[in-house]
Amino acid sequence: MLGRFLEYSVASRPLAASFALLETLGFKSLPVGDTLPDPYLVYFDGTVAIGLHDRDQRGPQVTFVRPGLRDYARALRRLGLTLSHEHLRDNEFNSIGFTDPGGQEVVLLEARTFPPGEWDPTSVAICGDFFELSVPAADLDASSRFWETLGLTVVAAGDTPHRWRRLAGHGVTLGLHEVHCRPGLSFRCSDLEARVAFLNAKGLATRMGTPLADRGQPSATLTGLAGTDLYLFEKGPQ
């Protein structure tokens, strides 16, 4: 129902601070169109795209592409969703937005704003392998029902050290966590300590441990993107 996952959209002012971070991590820039009113850049690590936008927004957005958006807005209302914005006029680039029960904003666009990314296998992604968008969910059951209604499927769940569920569909994996944390992107990697040492040597704000860590698994948190964190786990999460 949502269409296809496009990007994790982050507000960044100035853009330079965030794109310097992503380039240090091994993300590569993608060409973008001029369809959006705000200046923006897109970075890609072979799996997930992060959009940096020079604009005001409350927090990171999970952004999908859904053709036929004008008709689809009616279907969303029939599900009982309240749209936070609705730009569907003939002279606008069509988009709509709404939030999940935990406050995570979701945006649907009529069309892509950049081409699909290609990845050079020799490129080095310091974070490791992306495996989920990690989202806080004060009411895990309500948030899970919301995303399942929109077409995602629960693929894993647990209750250590907090309740969580992982859902997949529409080109994205979403981790809902019943714990106080910032929304973020989670990665699996080997040699975690060496990666953290590299990031610290680059002057990036990194600390060992995350609010999401479970089963004694080594982990680290990298800050630097507005309103979001990057979570790094030693290989092995469910």
Coordinates of C-alpha atoms in Angstrom, one line a residue:
M1 CA 0.0 0.0 0.0
L2 CA 2.8 2.4 0.7
G3 CA 4.6 2.1 -2.6
R4 CA 8.4 1.6 -2.5
F5 CA 10.8 2.8 0.1
L6 CA 12.9 5.7 -1.3
E7 CA 15.0 7.3 1.5
Y8 CA 15.4 8.1 5.1
S9 CA 14.9 11.9 5.0
V10 CA 16.9 14.1 7.5
A11 CA 16.7 17.9 8.0
S12 CA 20.2 19.3 7.9
R13 CA 21.3 22.9 8.3
P14 CA 23.9 23.4 7.0
L15 CA 24.0 20.6 4.5
A16 CA 27.8 20.5 4.5
A17 CA 28.1 19.2 8.1
S18 CA 26.0 16.1 7.4
F19 CA 27.4 15.3 4.0
A20 CA 30.9 15.5 5.4
L21 CA 29.9 12.9 7.9
L22 CA 28.3 10.6 5.4
E23 CA 31.2 10.8 3.0
T24 CA 33.6 9.9 5.8
L25 CA 31.5 6.8 6.5
G26 CA 31.8 5.8 2.8
F27 CA 28.4 6.8 1.5
K28 CA 28.3 8.0 -2.1
S29 CA 26.3 10.9 -3.4
L30 CA 23.6 10.4 -6.0
P31 CA 22.4 12.9 -8.6
V32 CA 19.1 14.6 -7.6
G33 CA 16.4 16.4 -9.6
D34 CA 15.0 19.8 -9.0
T35 CA 11.5 18.7 -8.1
L36 CA 11.6 19.6 -4.4
P37 CA 11.5 23.2 -3.3
D38 CA 14.3 22.8 -0.7
P39 CA 18.0 22.2 -1.5
Y40 CA 18.8 18.6 -0.9
L41 CA 21.4 15.9 -1.3
V42 CA 21.1 12.1 -1.3
Y43 CA 23.8 9.6 -0.1
F44 CA 23.8 5.8 -0.6
D45 CA 25.7 3.0 0.9
G46 CA 24.6 0.2 -1.5
T47 CA 21.5 -0.6 0.5
V48 CA 19.9 2.5 2.1
A49 CA 19.6 6.1 0.8
I50 CA 19.8 9.0 3.2
G51 CA 18.3 12.3 2.0
L52 CA 19.7 15.5 3.5
H53 CA 17.2 18.4 3.3
D54 CA 17.7 22.1 4.0
R55 CA 14.3 22.6 5.5
D56 CA 12.4 22.6 8.8
Q57 CA 10.9 19.3 9.9
R58 CA 10.2 17.8 13.3
G59 CA 12.4 14.7 12.9
P60 CA 13.6 12.2 10.3
Q61 CA 11.0 11.0 7.8
V62 CA 10.5 7.5 6.3
T63 CA 9.8 8.4 2.6
F64 CA 8.2 6.2 0.0
V65 CA 7.3 6.6 -3.7
R66 CA 3.6 5.9 -4.5
P67 CA 2.3 6.7 -8.0
G68 CA -1.4 7.7 -8.3
L69 CA -1.1 9.6 -5.0
R70 CA -4.2 11.7 -5.4
D71 CA -6.4 8.7 -5.4
Y72 CA -4.5 6.9 -2.7
A73 CA -5.0 9.8 -0.3
R74 CA -8.7 8.8 -0.2
A75 CA -7.8 5.2 0.7
L76 CA -5.6 6.4 3.6
R77 CA -8.5 8.4 5.0
R78 CA -10.7 5.4 4.8
L79 CA -8.2 3.7 7.1
G80 CA -8.8 6.5 9.6
L81 CA -5.4 8.2 9.1
T82 CA -5.1 11.9 9.6
L83 CA -2.9 13.5 7.0
S84 CA -0.3 16.0 8.4
H85 CA 0.1 17.5 5.0
E86 CA -1.4 17.1 1.6
H87 CA 0.0 18.7 -1.6
L88 CA -2.0 17.4 -4.5
R89 CA -2.7 20.4 -6.7
D90 CA -1.9 20.3 -10.4
N91 CA 0.9 22.8 -10.0
E92 CA 2.6 21.0 -7.1
F93 CA 4.9 18.0 -6.8
N94 CA 2.4 15.7 -5.1
S95 CA 3.1 14.5 -1.6
I96 CA 1.2 13.5 1.5
G97 CA 2.4 12.9 5.1
F98 CA 1.1 11.3 8.3
T99 CA 2.6 9.9 11.5
D100 CA 2.5 6.5 13.2
P101 CA 1.3 6.0 16.8
G102 CA 4.8 6.7 18.1
G103 CA 5.2 10.0 16.2
Q104 CA 7.3 8.7 13.3
E105 CA 6.5 10.8 10.3
V106 CA 5.9 9.0 7.0
V107 CA 5.9 10.8 3.6
L108 CA 4.6 9.5 0.3
L109 CA 5.8 11.1 -3.0
E110 CA 4.2 10.8 -6.4
A111 CA 7.5 10.0 -8.1
R112 CA 11.2 9.5 -7.4
T113 CA 13.4 12.5 -6.8
F114 CA 16.7 10.7 -7.7
P115 CA 17.6 7.7 -9.7
P116 CA 18.2 4.3 -8.1
G117 CA 21.7 4.1 -6.7
E118 CA 24.5 1.9 -8.1
W119 CA 27.3 0.7 -5.8
D120 CA 30.9 0.0 -6.5
P121 CA 31.7 -3.2 -4.5
T122 CA 35.2 -1.9 -3.8
S123 CA 33.7 1.0 -1.8
V124 CA 34.1 0.9 1.9
A125 CA 31.1 1.4 4.1
I126 CA 32.4 2.1 7.6
C127 CA 29.1 1.4 9.3
G128 CA 28.8 -2.1 7.9
D129 CA 25.6 -3.7 6.5
F130 CA 22.3 -1.9 7.0
F131 CA 19.6 -4.0 8.5
E132 CA 16.8 -1.8 9.8
L133 CA 15.3 1.7 10.4
S134 CA 15.1 1.7 14.2
V135 CA 12.0 3.6 15.5
P136 CA 10.9 4.2 19.1
A137 CA 7.4 2.8 19.9
A138 CA 5.9 3.7 23.3
D139 CA 3.0 1.5 22.5
L140 CA 4.5 -1.4 20.6
D141 CA 1.3 -3.2 19.8
A142 CA -0.4 -0.1 18.4
S143 CA 2.6 0.8 16.2
S144 CA 2.9 -2.7 15.0
R145 CA -0.8 -2.8 14.0
F146 CA -0.4 0.5 12.2
W147 CA 2.5 -0.7 10.0
E148 CA 0.9 -4.1 9.4
T149 CA -2.3 -2.3 8.1
L150 CA 0.0 -0.5 5.6
G151 CA 1.4 -3.8 4.3
L152 CA 4.5 -4.6 6.4
T153 CA 4.9 -8.1 7.9
V154 CA 6.4 -9.0 11.3
V155 CA 9.5 -11.0 10.6
A156 CA 11.1 -11.1 14.2
A157 CA 10.2 -10.1 17.7
G158 CA 11.7 -10.2 21.2
D159 CA 11.5 -8.9 24.7
T160 CA 15.2 -8.6 25.8
P161 CA 16.1 -6.2 27.2
H162 CA 12.9 -4.4 25.9
R163 CA 10.1 -5.5 23.7
W164 CA 10.7 -5.0 20.0
R165 CA 9.4 -6.1 16.6
R166 CA 11.0 -6.1 13.2
L167 CA 8.7 -5.7 10.2
A168 CA 9.6 -5.8 6.5
G169 CA 7.9 -4.8 3.3
H170 CA 7.8 -2.2 0.6
G171 CA 11.6 -2.3 0.2
V172 CA 12.4 -1.5 3.9
T173 CA 13.0 -3.2 7.2
L174 CA 11.6 -1.4 10.2
G175 CA 12.5 -2.1 13.8
L176 CA 10.0 -0.9 16.4
H177 CA 11.5 -0.6 19.9
E178 CA 9.6 -0.1 23.1
V179 CA 12.4 1.9 24.7
H180 CA 13.4 5.6 24.9
C181 CA 15.8 6.2 22.0
R182 CA 16.3 8.5 19.0
P183 CA 15.1 7.1 15.7
G184 CA 18.0 5.9 13.6
L185 CA 19.6 3.5 11.2
S186 CA 21.1 0.3 12.4
F187 CA 24.0 -1.6 10.9
R188 CA 25.8 -4.9 11.4
C189 CA 29.5 -4.9 11.2
S190 CA 32.6 -7.0 12.1
D191 CA 35.6 -5.5 14.0
L192 CA 33.3 -3.0 15.8
E193 CA 36.1 -1.7 18.1
A194 CA 38.4 -1.0 15.1
R195 CA 35.6 0.9 13.4
V196 CA 34.8 2.9 16.5
A197 CA 38.5 3.7 16.8
F198 CA 38.6 4.9 13.2
L199 CA 35.6 7.1 13.7
N200 CA 37.0 8.6 16.9
A201 CA 40.3 9.3 15.1
K202 CA 38.2 11.2 12.5
G203 CA 36.7 13.4 15.3
L204 CA 33.2 11.9 15.0
A205 CA 31.0 11.6 18.1
T206 CA 30.9 7.9 18.8
R207 CA 30.2 6.0 22.1
M208 CA 30.1 2.4 22.9
G209 CA 26.6 0.9 23.6
T210 CA 23.2 1.8 22.3
P211 CA 19.7 2.0 23.9
L212 CA 18.8 -0.9 21.5
A213 CA 21.6 -3.3 22.6
D214 CA 20.4 -6.7 23.6
R215 CA 21.8 -10.1 24.7
G216 CA 25.1 -8.5 25.7
Q217 CA 25.9 -7.8 22.0
P218 CA 28.7 -5.3 21.5
S219 CA 27.4 -2.1 20.0
A220 CA 28.1 1.6 19.5
T221 CA 26.2 4.8 18.7
L222 CA 27.3 7.4 16.2
T223 CA 25.7 10.9 16.5
G224 CA 26.0 13.8 14.1
L225 CA 22.8 13.7 11.9
A226 CA 20.1 16.0 13.1
G227 CA 17.4 14.2 15.1
T228 CA 18.8 10.7 14.5
D229 CA 21.6 8.3 15.4
L230 CA 23.5 5.6 13.6
Y231 CA 23.6 2.3 15.6
L232 CA 26.4 -0.1 14.9
F233 CA 26.2 -3.8 16.1
E234 CA 28.8 -6.5 16.1
K235 CA 27.4 -9.1 13.7
G236 CA 24.7 -11.3 15.2
P237 CA 21.3 -9.6 15.9
Q238 CA 18.2 -11.5 15.1

